[in-house]
Amino acid sequence: MIESIKEQIKKILEDFYKKQYNATISIVVEEPKNIELGDISVPMFSVVKTLRKPMPQIISEAIPVIQTASDAIQSISNVGAFINLTIDKKLLAQEVLKNVILLDSSYGNSTLGVGKNVTLDYSAPNIAKSFSIGHLRSTMIGNSLNLILKKCGFNTFSINYLGDWGTQFGKMIVAYQKWGDFDKIKKNPIKELTELYVRFHEEAEQDPSLEDEAREAFRKMELQDAEYLELWRWIREESLKESVQIYDLLDITFDSYNGEAFYNDKMEPVVLELESKNLLKEDQGAKIVDLGEDIPPALIKRRDGGSLYITRDLAAIFYRKKEYKFDDILYVVGNEQKLHFTQLKRLIEKMGYDFSDHIEHVNFGLYLTNGKKMSTRKGGVVKLYDVLMKAIQMAYQLIEEKNPTLQNKEEIAKSVGIAAIVFADLKNHRSLDIEFNLEQSVKFEGQTGPYLQYTGVRIASILKNKTFDIDHTNIDIFEQSHYFELVKQISLFQSTIEKSAIERAPSILAKYLLSLAQSFNKFYSIEKINVEDECIRNSNFALAKATRIVLNEGLRLLGIKYVNEM
């Protein structure tokens, strides 16, 4: 409700200045830095600057206009250039709580994206390599954005663009031919193949000719060499088994698993189109597209005729445009791929298509261990499955200590352990590098997923076997700051979801949930909830119920399960 009042104030003031002075002025509506000044603040500097009128005159004109924005505005005053508003706390509380309890998990639903299609490309592990902790970022950021966008009314299509083609498979084949033992590999495919991949890079440092052998092996794959393709298919199937195991644990599904190999027969038409539009040039035997002086040219075909990642991405984007009719396409890929997506957008633009501005690189930072990047090539990978199992084990031990008689400890520990890992990622802004710390993540206090789950469990315990009447409450108590602060937090849920969607940042929602949980726990430390007075008890139960609805739905949007006991 507060957000809708803010939007209304912005609209009516901008309309007023347009009509009265024919002036286009962007009005800022915010919260005062000092909460004692009110609930909403409107700085008038931009109006004074544009209209060149004295501040007192601007203030006196604006106040009557603002007053018409909502019946919930209780009082208006000004301090200097700021017009400050106080909201009728009782009216707000009554409306918010009834709304949340009526809508339940639908509370916060938005029409922001109704009628729009968004394609999301995320997770995308490379086959023949272990699914590492590094892949968690793309997987969980992408999954959360998918859920958030759906909540905002977008039609979404989630794509797991598997890294199942490219020169790395030439490297794998060369390593297998030189040092592989099929019987050994068959017993533990991903472990043995990863070790072969690491050995290839160690050997290639001493013998660079191995890189040429790998390129030749991949060229044979592209020429449909039967022996190589049979080995590739087996590696792909074994790799997918490990990936599916991870996705099942995380409760993640995709609309498509079409990887790079899917586009092998779709690249040539794109290359021919580049040629027909006189964009393709020869450079030392390779085929390139000049993208301007500010970025390097895009390498479309190698000298030996082999395809490249960007060629497959071009084929993929045209296929997805036709298949999904996307309005926006999001690539949830690491910071280090910034140049690649800059080139991809420029290529689409030079080809004459108008959707280049709707290609968005949703970048993210690295997971670090001791300040260093993990590297498959050097064998420095931490397997995600192992991390999840360790987190679940640690969660089980904590639950055993705190609540040894709890039923279904294994299932609850699974939800808590996974929540710990997922939230530790999503609470950070995606662009930042993260130092991985498992022990800190699994704690039941502090800025952790288990803390949010535990807050929900506390509320579930309070409400267990309780009934209340939302129509018989004491709304006077919401004048108190700790009551109103919680109501205010709850009222911001939809706008927080929309901001998370617009900025492609699940961290905004994650931090909001931490604030909500902290506000509730502060309230809980001050107030006895199950009191004798029926109307106050109804108010307390309604507030607790609304908090839990928002907390549970917020966790769901982050890809985290809520629990009823811990």
Coordinates of C-alpha atoms in Angstrom, one line a residue:
M1 CA 0.0 0.0 0.0
I2 CA 2.8 2.4 0.8
E3 CA 4.4 1.8 -2.6
S4 CA 1.1 2.4 -4.4
I5 CA 0.7 5.7 -2.4
K6 CA 4.2 6.7 -3.5
E7 CA 3.4 5.9 -7.2
Q8 CA 0.2 7.9 -7.0
I9 CA 2.0 10.9 -5.5
K10 CA 4.6 10.8 -8.2
K11 CA 2.0 10.6 -10.9
I12 CA -0.3 13.4 -9.7
L13 CA 2.6 15.8 -9.1
E14 CA 4.1 15.1 -12.5
D15 CA 0.7 15.5 -14.2
F16 CA 0.2 18.7 -12.2
Y17 CA 3.4 20.3 -13.4
K18 CA 2.8 19.2 -16.9
K19 CA -0.7 20.7 -17.0
Q20 CA 0.1 23.8 -14.9
Y21 CA 3.5 24.8 -16.3
N22 CA 3.9 22.5 -19.4
A23 CA 7.0 21.2 -17.6
T24 CA 8.2 17.5 -17.6
I25 CA 9.7 16.9 -14.1
S26 CA 10.7 13.6 -12.7
I27 CA 9.5 13.5 -9.1
V28 CA 11.3 11.4 -6.6
V29 CA 9.2 9.9 -3.8
E30 CA 11.2 8.1 -1.0
E31 CA 11.3 7.3 2.7
P32 CA 12.8 9.9 5.1
K33 CA 16.3 9.1 6.4
N34 CA 14.9 10.0 9.9
I35 CA 11.8 7.9 10.5
E36 CA 10.6 10.4 13.1
L37 CA 9.9 12.8 10.2
G38 CA 7.2 10.5 8.6
D39 CA 6.7 7.6 6.4
I40 CA 7.1 9.2 2.9
S41 CA 9.2 12.1 1.8
V42 CA 9.1 14.1 -1.4
P43 CA 12.3 16.2 -2.1
M44 CA 11.4 19.3 -4.2
F45 CA 14.8 20.3 -5.5
S46 CA 14.1 19.3 -9.1
V47 CA 10.9 21.3 -9.2
V48 CA 12.6 24.5 -8.0
K49 CA 15.5 24.0 -10.5
T50 CA 13.1 23.5 -13.4
L51 CA 10.5 26.2 -12.6
R52 CA 12.9 28.7 -11.0
K53 CA 10.4 29.6 -8.3
P54 CA 11.0 30.2 -4.6
M55 CA 10.9 27.0 -2.5
P56 CA 8.0 28.3 -0.2
Q57 CA 5.8 28.8 -3.2
I58 CA 6.7 25.3 -4.6
I59 CA 5.9 23.7 -1.3
S60 CA 2.6 25.5 -0.8
E61 CA 1.5 24.5 -4.3
A62 CA 2.5 20.9 -3.9
I63 CA 1.0 20.1 -0.6
P64 CA -2.7 20.3 -1.6
V65 CA -2.0 18.2 -4.7
I66 CA -0.3 15.5 -2.7
Q67 CA -3.2 15.5 -0.2
T68 CA -5.5 14.1 -2.9
A69 CA -3.2 11.1 -3.5
S70 CA -4.8 8.8 -0.8
D71 CA -7.2 8.8 2.1
A72 CA -4.5 7.0 4.0
I73 CA -2.4 10.2 4.3
Q74 CA -2.8 11.3 7.8
S75 CA -0.7 14.5 7.9
I76 CA 1.7 16.5 5.7
S77 CA 4.5 18.8 6.8
N78 CA 7.7 20.1 5.4
V79 CA 11.3 20.5 6.5
G80 CA 13.3 22.7 4.1
A81 CA 12.9 21.3 0.6
F82 CA 11.3 18.0 1.8
I83 CA 7.6 17.4 2.1
N84 CA 7.0 14.7 4.6
L85 CA 3.9 12.5 5.0
T86 CA 2.6 10.4 7.8
I87 CA 0.4 7.4 6.8
D88 CA -2.6 6.3 8.8
K89 CA -0.9 3.3 10.4
K90 CA -4.2 1.7 11.5
L91 CA -5.7 1.9 8.1
L92 CA -2.6 0.6 6.4
A93 CA -2.3 -2.4 8.9
Q94 CA -5.9 -3.4 8.5
E95 CA -5.7 -3.3 4.7
V96 CA -2.4 -5.1 4.4
L97 CA -3.2 -7.9 6.8
K98 CA -6.6 -8.7 5.3
N99 CA -5.0 -8.7 1.8
V100 CA -2.2 -11.1 2.7
I101 CA -4.4 -13.5 4.5
L102 CA -7.0 -13.5 1.8
L103 CA -4.5 -14.0 -1.1
D104 CA -2.1 -16.3 0.8
S105 CA 0.7 -17.4 -1.5
S106 CA -0.7 -15.2 -4.3
Y107 CA 0.1 -12.1 -2.3
G108 CA 2.8 -10.2 -4.1
N109 CA 1.7 -11.4 -7.6
S110 CA 2.4 -8.6 -10.1
T111 CA 1.2 -7.8 -13.6
L112 CA 4.5 -6.2 -14.5
G113 CA 5.3 -8.8 -17.2
V114 CA 1.8 -9.8 -18.4
G115 CA 1.9 -10.6 -22.2
K116 CA 5.7 -10.7 -22.3
N117 CA 8.0 -13.7 -23.0
V118 CA 11.4 -14.1 -21.5
T119 CA 13.9 -16.8 -22.3
L120 CA 16.5 -17.6 -19.6
D121 CA 19.7 -19.5 -20.4
Y122 CA 21.3 -20.7 -17.2
S123 CA 23.2 -23.5 -15.4
A124 CA 24.8 -24.9 -18.6
P125 CA 27.4 -27.3 -17.1
N126 CA 30.1 -28.7 -19.3
I127 CA 29.7 -32.4 -19.8
A128 CA 32.6 -34.7 -19.0
K129 CA 33.4 -32.5 -16.0
S130 CA 32.2 -32.6 -12.4
F131 CA 29.3 -30.3 -11.6
S132 CA 31.3 -27.9 -9.4
I133 CA 30.3 -25.4 -6.7
G134 CA 31.1 -22.8 -9.4
H135 CA 28.1 -23.9 -11.4
L136 CA 25.8 -23.2 -8.4
R137 CA 25.8 -19.5 -9.1
S138 CA 24.4 -19.6 -12.7
T139 CA 22.0 -22.4 -11.6
M140 CA 20.5 -20.7 -8.6
I141 CA 20.5 -17.1 -9.9
G142 CA 18.8 -18.3 -13.0
N143 CA 16.3 -20.5 -11.2
S144 CA 15.4 -17.7 -8.8
L145 CA 15.0 -15.2 -11.6
N146 CA 12.8 -17.6 -13.5
L147 CA 10.5 -17.9 -10.4
I148 CA 10.5 -14.2 -9.7
L149 CA 9.6 -13.3 -13.4
K150 CA 6.8 -15.9 -13.3
K151 CA 5.5 -14.2 -10.1
C152 CA 5.5 -10.9 -12.0
G153 CA 3.4 -12.3 -14.8
F154 CA 6.0 -13.1 -17.4
N155 CA 5.9 -16.2 -19.6
T156 CA 9.3 -17.7 -19.1
F157 CA 11.3 -20.5 -20.9
S158 CA 14.2 -22.0 -19.0
I159 CA 17.0 -23.4 -21.1
N160 CA 19.9 -25.5 -19.9
Y161 CA 22.4 -24.9 -22.7
L162 CA 24.7 -27.8 -22.0
G163 CA 28.3 -27.4 -22.9
D164 CA 28.3 -30.6 -24.9
W165 CA 30.4 -29.5 -27.9
G166 CA 33.6 -27.7 -28.7
T167 CA 37.4 -28.2 -28.6
Q168 CA 37.4 -29.4 -25.0
F169 CA 35.9 -32.7 -26.3
G170 CA 38.8 -32.9 -28.7
K171 CA 41.1 -32.6 -25.7
M172 CA 39.1 -35.3 -23.9
I173 CA 39.3 -37.7 -26.8
V174 CA 43.1 -37.2 -27.1
A175 CA 43.5 -37.7 -23.4
Y176 CA 41.4 -40.8 -23.5
Q177 CA 43.3 -42.3 -26.4
K178 CA 46.7 -41.6 -24.8
W179 CA 46.1 -42.4 -21.2
G180 CA 42.5 -43.7 -20.7
D181 CA 41.4 -47.0 -19.3
F182 CA 37.8 -47.8 -20.4
D183 CA 37.1 -50.3 -17.6
K184 CA 38.4 -47.8 -15.0
I185 CA 36.4 -44.9 -16.5
K186 CA 33.2 -47.0 -16.7
K187 CA 33.3 -47.5 -12.9
N188 CA 33.5 -43.8 -12.1
P189 CA 33.1 -41.9 -15.4
I190 CA 33.1 -38.2 -14.3
K191 CA 36.0 -38.6 -11.8
E192 CA 38.2 -40.4 -14.3
L193 CA 37.3 -38.1 -17.2
T194 CA 38.0 -35.0 -15.1
E195 CA 41.4 -36.4 -14.1
L196 CA 42.1 -37.1 -17.8
Y197 CA 41.2 -33.5 -18.6
V198 CA 43.5 -32.1 -15.9
R199 CA 46.3 -34.4 -17.2
F200 CA 45.8 -33.1 -20.7
H201 CA 46.5 -29.5 -19.6
E202 CA 49.4 -30.5 -17.5
E203 CA 51.0 -32.4 -20.4
A204 CA 50.1 -29.7 -22.9
E205 CA 52.1 -27.2 -20.9
Q206 CA 55.2 -29.3 -21.8
D207 CA 54.0 -30.3 -25.3
P208 CA 52.0 -27.6 -27.0
S209 CA 51.4 -30.0 -30.0
L210 CA 48.7 -31.7 -28.0
E211 CA 46.5 -28.6 -28.5
D212 CA 46.8 -29.2 -32.3
E213 CA 45.9 -32.8 -31.8
A214 CA 42.8 -31.8 -29.8
R215 CA 41.7 -29.4 -32.5
E216 CA 42.0 -32.1 -35.1
A217 CA 40.1 -34.5 -33.0
F218 CA 37.2 -32.0 -32.6
R219 CA 37.3 -31.3 -36.4
K220 CA 36.7 -35.1 -36.9
M221 CA 33.8 -34.9 -34.6
E222 CA 32.3 -32.1 -36.6
L223 CA 32.9 -34.2 -39.7
Q224 CA 30.7 -36.9 -38.1
D225 CA 33.5 -39.4 -37.4
A226 CA 31.6 -42.5 -36.1
E227 CA 34.1 -43.6 -33.5
Y228 CA 34.5 -40.2 -32.0
L229 CA 30.8 -39.5 -31.9
E230 CA 30.0 -42.8 -30.2
L231 CA 32.5 -41.9 -27.4
W232 CA 31.1 -38.4 -27.2
R233 CA 27.5 -39.7 -26.8
W234 CA 28.5 -42.0 -24.0
I235 CA 30.4 -39.2 -22.2
R236 CA 27.3 -36.9 -22.6
E237 CA 24.9 -39.5 -21.2
E238 CA 27.1 -40.3 -18.2
S239 CA 27.6 -36.5 -17.5
L240 CA 23.8 -35.9 -17.6
K241 CA 23.3 -38.5 -14.9
E242 CA 25.4 -36.5 -12.5
S243 CA 23.7 -33.2 -13.4
V244 CA 20.2 -34.7 -13.0
Q245 CA 21.2 -35.9 -9.6
I246 CA 22.1 -32.3 -8.6
Y247 CA 18.9 -30.8 -10.2
D248 CA 16.7 -33.4 -8.3
L249 CA 18.4 -32.3 -5.0
L250 CA 17.8 -28.7 -5.8
D251 CA 14.3 -29.3 -7.1
I252 CA 15.1 -27.6 -10.4
T253 CA 13.6 -28.3 -13.8
F254 CA 14.2 -26.9 -17.3
D255 CA 12.0 -26.4 -20.3
S256 CA 14.9 -27.4 -22.6
Y257 CA 18.2 -29.2 -22.4
N258 CA 19.2 -28.4 -25.9
G259 CA 23.0 -28.0 -25.7
E260 CA 25.6 -26.7 -28.1
A261 CA 25.5 -29.9 -30.1
F262 CA 21.8 -29.3 -30.9
Y263 CA 22.8 -26.4 -33.1
N264 CA 25.4 -28.2 -35.3
D265 CA 23.0 -28.4 -38.3
K266 CA 21.7 -24.9 -37.7
M267 CA 25.0 -22.9 -38.0
E268 CA 25.5 -23.0 -41.7
P269 CA 22.4 -20.9 -42.6
V270 CA 23.6 -18.2 -40.2
V271 CA 27.1 -18.2 -41.8
L272 CA 25.5 -18.0 -45.2
E273 CA 23.4 -15.0 -44.0
L274 CA 26.5 -13.2 -42.7
E275 CA 28.1 -13.9 -46.1
S276 CA 25.0 -12.6 -48.1
K277 CA 25.0 -9.4 -46.0
N278 CA 28.7 -8.9 -46.8
L279 CA 29.6 -9.1 -43.2
L280 CA 31.9 -12.1 -43.3
K281 CA 35.6 -11.4 -44.1
E282 CA 38.7 -13.7 -44.4
D283 CA 41.5 -13.1 -42.0
Q284 CA 44.5 -15.5 -42.3
G285 CA 42.3 -18.3 -43.5
A286 CA 39.7 -17.8 -40.8
K287 CA 36.2 -16.2 -41.2
I288 CA 35.5 -13.1 -39.1
V289 CA 33.0 -10.2 -38.7
D290 CA 34.4 -6.8 -38.1
L291 CA 32.4 -5.3 -35.2
G292 CA 34.0 -1.8 -35.1
E293 CA 37.0 -0.2 -33.5
D294 CA 35.8 -0.5 -29.9
I295 CA 35.6 -4.3 -29.7
P296 CA 37.6 -7.1 -31.3
P297 CA 36.1 -8.9 -34.4
A298 CA 34.0 -12.0 -33.9
L299 CA 35.7 -15.2 -35.1
I300 CA 33.0 -17.2 -36.9
K301 CA 35.0 -20.1 -38.4
R302 CA 38.5 -21.2 -37.7
R303 CA 41.1 -21.7 -40.4
D304 CA 40.4 -25.4 -40.4
G305 CA 36.7 -24.8 -40.9
G306 CA 35.8 -25.6 -37.3
S307 CA 32.9 -23.8 -35.6
L308 CA 33.2 -21.6 -32.6
Y309 CA 31.1 -20.8 -29.5
I310 CA 29.8 -17.6 -30.9
T311 CA 28.7 -19.3 -34.1
R312 CA 26.6 -21.7 -32.1
D313 CA 25.3 -18.9 -30.0
L314 CA 24.1 -17.1 -33.1
A315 CA 22.3 -20.2 -34.4
A316 CA 20.8 -20.7 -30.9
I317 CA 19.5 -17.1 -30.6
F318 CA 17.7 -17.3 -33.9
Y319 CA 16.2 -20.7 -33.1
R320 CA 15.0 -19.4 -29.7
K321 CA 13.5 -16.2 -31.2
K322 CA 11.5 -18.4 -33.6
E323 CA 10.6 -21.0 -31.1
Y324 CA 9.8 -18.9 -28.0
K325 CA 9.1 -15.5 -29.6
F326 CA 11.0 -13.9 -26.7
D327 CA 10.7 -10.2 -25.8
D328 CA 13.9 -10.5 -23.8
I329 CA 16.6 -13.2 -23.6
L330 CA 18.7 -13.4 -20.5
Y331 CA 22.1 -15.2 -20.3
V332 CA 23.0 -15.9 -16.7
V333 CA 26.7 -16.3 -17.3
G334 CA 29.9 -15.2 -15.4
N335 CA 31.5 -11.8 -15.5
E336 CA 34.4 -13.1 -17.6
Q337 CA 32.0 -13.6 -20.6
K338 CA 31.3 -9.9 -20.9
L339 CA 33.1 -9.5 -24.2
H340 CA 31.4 -12.5 -25.7
F341 CA 27.9 -11.1 -25.1
T342 CA 29.0 -7.6 -26.3
Q343 CA 30.1 -9.2 -29.5
L344 CA 26.9 -11.3 -29.8
K345 CA 24.7 -8.2 -29.4
R346 CA 26.8 -6.3 -32.0
L347 CA 26.6 -9.2 -34.4
I348 CA 22.8 -9.2 -34.2
E349 CA 22.7 -5.5 -34.6
K350 CA 25.0 -5.6 -37.7
M351 CA 22.8 -8.3 -39.2
G352 CA 19.9 -5.8 -39.1
Y353 CA 17.7 -7.3 -36.4
D354 CA 15.9 -5.0 -34.0
F355 CA 16.1 -7.3 -30.9
S356 CA 19.8 -6.8 -30.1
D357 CA 18.9 -4.5 -27.2
H358 CA 16.8 -7.3 -25.7
I359 CA 19.8 -9.6 -25.3
E360 CA 20.9 -9.3 -21.7
H361 CA 24.0 -10.7 -20.0
V362 CA 23.0 -11.3 -16.4
N363 CA 26.6 -11.4 -15.1
F364 CA 27.8 -12.9 -11.9
G365 CA 31.1 -13.2 -10.0
L366 CA 33.2 -16.2 -9.0
Y367 CA 33.2 -18.5 -6.1
L368 CA 36.6 -18.3 -4.5
T369 CA 38.5 -20.6 -2.1
N370 CA 41.2 -18.8 -0.1
G371 CA 40.8 -15.8 -2.5
K372 CA 41.5 -17.9 -5.6
K373 CA 39.4 -19.0 -8.5
M374 CA 38.6 -22.7 -8.8
S375 CA 39.9 -24.3 -12.0
T376 CA 39.0 -27.7 -13.6
R377 CA 42.1 -27.5 -15.7
K378 CA 44.3 -27.5 -12.6
G379 CA 42.2 -29.9 -10.6
G380 CA 41.0 -27.3 -8.1
V381 CA 37.3 -28.1 -8.3
V382 CA 35.0 -28.5 -5.4
K383 CA 32.1 -30.9 -6.4
L384 CA 28.7 -29.4 -5.7
Y385 CA 27.2 -32.8 -4.8
D386 CA 29.9 -33.2 -2.1
V387 CA 29.2 -29.7 -0.8
L388 CA 25.4 -30.3 -0.6
M389 CA 25.9 -33.6 1.2
K390 CA 28.2 -32.0 3.7
A391 CA 25.8 -29.2 4.3
I392 CA 22.9 -31.7 4.8
Q393 CA 25.1 -33.7 7.2
M394 CA 26.0 -30.5 9.2
A395 CA 22.3 -29.5 9.3
Y396 CA 21.4 -33.0 10.6
Q397 CA 23.9 -32.7 13.4
L398 CA 22.6 -29.3 14.5
I399 CA 19.0 -30.5 14.4
E400 CA 20.0 -33.6 16.4
E401 CA 21.5 -31.3 19.1
K402 CA 18.6 -28.8 19.2
N403 CA 15.7 -31.2 18.7
P404 CA 16.7 -34.9 19.1
T405 CA 13.1 -36.2 19.2
L406 CA 12.1 -34.4 15.9
Q407 CA 10.4 -36.7 13.3
N408 CA 11.7 -36.8 9.7
K409 CA 15.1 -35.4 10.6
E410 CA 16.7 -36.6 7.4
E411 CA 14.2 -34.8 5.2
I412 CA 14.3 -31.6 7.2
A413 CA 18.1 -31.7 7.3
K414 CA 18.1 -32.0 3.5
S415 CA 15.9 -28.9 3.1
V416 CA 17.9 -26.9 5.7
G417 CA 21.3 -27.9 4.3
I418 CA 20.3 -27.0 0.7
A419 CA 18.8 -23.7 2.0
A420 CA 22.1 -22.9 3.6
I421 CA 24.1 -23.3 0.4
V422 CA 21.5 -21.5 -1.9
F423 CA 20.9 -18.5 0.4
A424 CA 24.7 -18.1 1.0
D425 CA 24.9 -17.5 -2.7
L426 CA 21.7 -15.4 -3.4
K427 CA 22.1 -13.0 -0.5
N428 CA 25.2 -11.5 -2.3
H429 CA 24.7 -9.3 -5.3
R430 CA 25.3 -11.5 -8.3
S431 CA 28.1 -9.2 -9.7
L432 CA 30.4 -9.8 -6.7
D433 CA 32.9 -12.6 -6.1
I434 CA 32.1 -14.8 -3.1
E435 CA 34.4 -16.5 -0.7
F436 CA 32.9 -19.9 -0.1
N437 CA 32.4 -20.7 3.6
L438 CA 30.3 -23.8 4.4
E439 CA 30.4 -23.6 8.2
Q440 CA 29.1 -20.0 8.3
S441 CA 26.3 -20.8 5.8
V442 CA 24.7 -23.6 7.9
K443 CA 24.3 -21.6 11.1
F444 CA 20.8 -21.1 12.5
E445 CA 21.5 -17.5 13.3
G446 CA 22.9 -14.5 11.3
Q447 CA 22.3 -13.9 7.6
T448 CA 21.6 -17.5 6.6
G449 CA 18.9 -19.6 4.9
P450 CA 18.5 -21.7 8.1
Y451 CA 17.8 -18.5 10.1
L452 CA 14.9 -17.6 7.7
Q453 CA 13.6 -21.2 7.9
Y454 CA 13.9 -21.1 11.7
T455 CA 12.0 -17.9 11.9
G456 CA 9.2 -19.5 9.8
V457 CA 9.2 -22.5 12.2
R458 CA 8.9 -20.2 15.2
I459 CA 5.8 -18.6 13.6
A460 CA 4.4 -22.1 12.7
S461 CA 4.8 -23.1 16.4
I462 CA 3.0 -20.0 17.6
L463 CA 0.1 -20.6 15.2
K464 CA -0.2 -24.3 15.6
N465 CA -3.8 -25.3 16.4
K466 CA -4.7 -21.6 16.8
T467 CA -7.7 -19.9 15.1
F468 CA -8.3 -16.2 14.9
D469 CA -10.8 -13.7 13.3
I470 CA -9.2 -11.2 11.1
D471 CA -12.4 -9.1 11.3
H472 CA -12.1 -8.7 15.0
T473 CA -8.8 -7.0 15.8
N474 CA -7.5 -4.1 17.7
I475 CA -6.0 -1.8 15.1
D476 CA -4.9 0.8 17.6
I477 CA -1.9 -1.3 18.5
F478 CA -0.5 -0.8 15.1
E479 CA 0.4 2.8 16.1
Q480 CA 3.3 1.2 18.0
S481 CA 6.5 1.3 16.1
H482 CA 7.4 -2.4 16.4
Y483 CA 4.0 -3.4 15.1
F484 CA 3.9 -0.9 12.3
E485 CA 7.5 -1.7 11.2
L486 CA 6.5 -5.3 10.6
V487 CA 3.3 -4.3 8.7
K488 CA 5.3 -1.9 6.6
Q489 CA 7.9 -4.6 5.7
I490 CA 5.0 -6.9 4.6
S491 CA 3.5 -4.2 2.5
L492 CA 6.7 -3.9 0.5
F493 CA 6.7 -7.5 -0.7
Q494 CA 5.3 -6.9 -4.2
S495 CA 7.5 -3.9 -4.9
T496 CA 10.6 -5.8 -3.7
I497 CA 9.8 -8.7 -6.1
E498 CA 9.3 -6.2 -9.0
K499 CA 12.6 -4.5 -8.2
S500 CA 14.3 -7.9 -8.1
A501 CA 12.9 -8.7 -11.5
I502 CA 13.8 -5.4 -13.1
E503 CA 17.3 -5.4 -11.7
R504 CA 17.7 -9.2 -12.3
A505 CA 18.9 -9.4 -8.7
P506 CA 17.5 -12.1 -6.4
S507 CA 19.8 -10.6 -3.7
I508 CA 17.2 -7.7 -3.3
L509 CA 14.6 -10.3 -2.3
A510 CA 17.0 -12.2 -0.1
K511 CA 18.0 -9.1 1.9
Y512 CA 14.3 -8.1 2.2
L513 CA 13.5 -11.5 3.7
L514 CA 16.4 -11.0 6.2
S515 CA 14.9 -7.6 7.2
L516 CA 11.4 -9.1 7.5
A517 CA 12.7 -12.0 9.7
Q518 CA 14.6 -9.5 11.9
S519 CA 11.6 -7.3 12.3
F520 CA 9.4 -10.2 13.3
N521 CA 12.0 -11.5 15.8
K522 CA 12.3 -8.0 17.3
F523 CA 8.5 -7.9 17.6
Y524 CA 8.5 -11.4 19.2
S525 CA 11.1 -10.3 21.7
I526 CA 8.9 -7.3 22.8
E527 CA 5.4 -8.8 22.7
K528 CA 3.7 -11.8 24.1
I529 CA 1.6 -13.0 21.2
N530 CA -1.0 -15.3 22.7
V531 CA -2.5 -12.8 25.1
E532 CA -5.9 -12.9 26.9
D533 CA -7.4 -9.9 25.1
E534 CA -9.2 -11.5 22.1
C535 CA -8.9 -8.5 19.7
I536 CA -5.2 -8.0 20.5
R537 CA -4.6 -11.8 20.2
N538 CA -6.4 -11.8 16.8
S539 CA -4.1 -8.9 15.7
N540 CA -1.0 -10.7 16.8
F541 CA -1.9 -13.9 15.1
A542 CA -2.9 -12.1 11.9
L543 CA 0.4 -10.3 11.9
A544 CA 2.4 -13.6 12.5
K545 CA 0.4 -15.4 9.9
A546 CA 1.0 -12.6 7.3
T547 CA 4.7 -12.7 8.1
R548 CA 4.9 -16.4 7.5
I549 CA 3.0 -16.2 4.2
V550 CA 5.4 -13.7 2.9
L551 CA 8.5 -15.5 4.3
N552 CA 7.4 -18.8 2.8
E553 CA 6.6 -17.3 -0.6
G554 CA 9.9 -15.3 -0.6
L555 CA 11.9 -18.5 0.2
R556 CA 10.1 -20.3 -2.7
L557 CA 11.1 -17.5 -5.1
L558 CA 14.7 -18.0 -4.1
G559 CA 14.4 -21.8 -4.7
I560 CA 14.4 -22.7 -1.0
K561 CA 11.8 -24.9 0.7
Y562 CA 10.2 -23.8 4.0
V563 CA 9.9 -26.2 6.8
N564 CA 7.3 -26.5 9.6
E565 CA 9.7 -28.0 12.2
M566 CA 13.4 -27.9 12.8

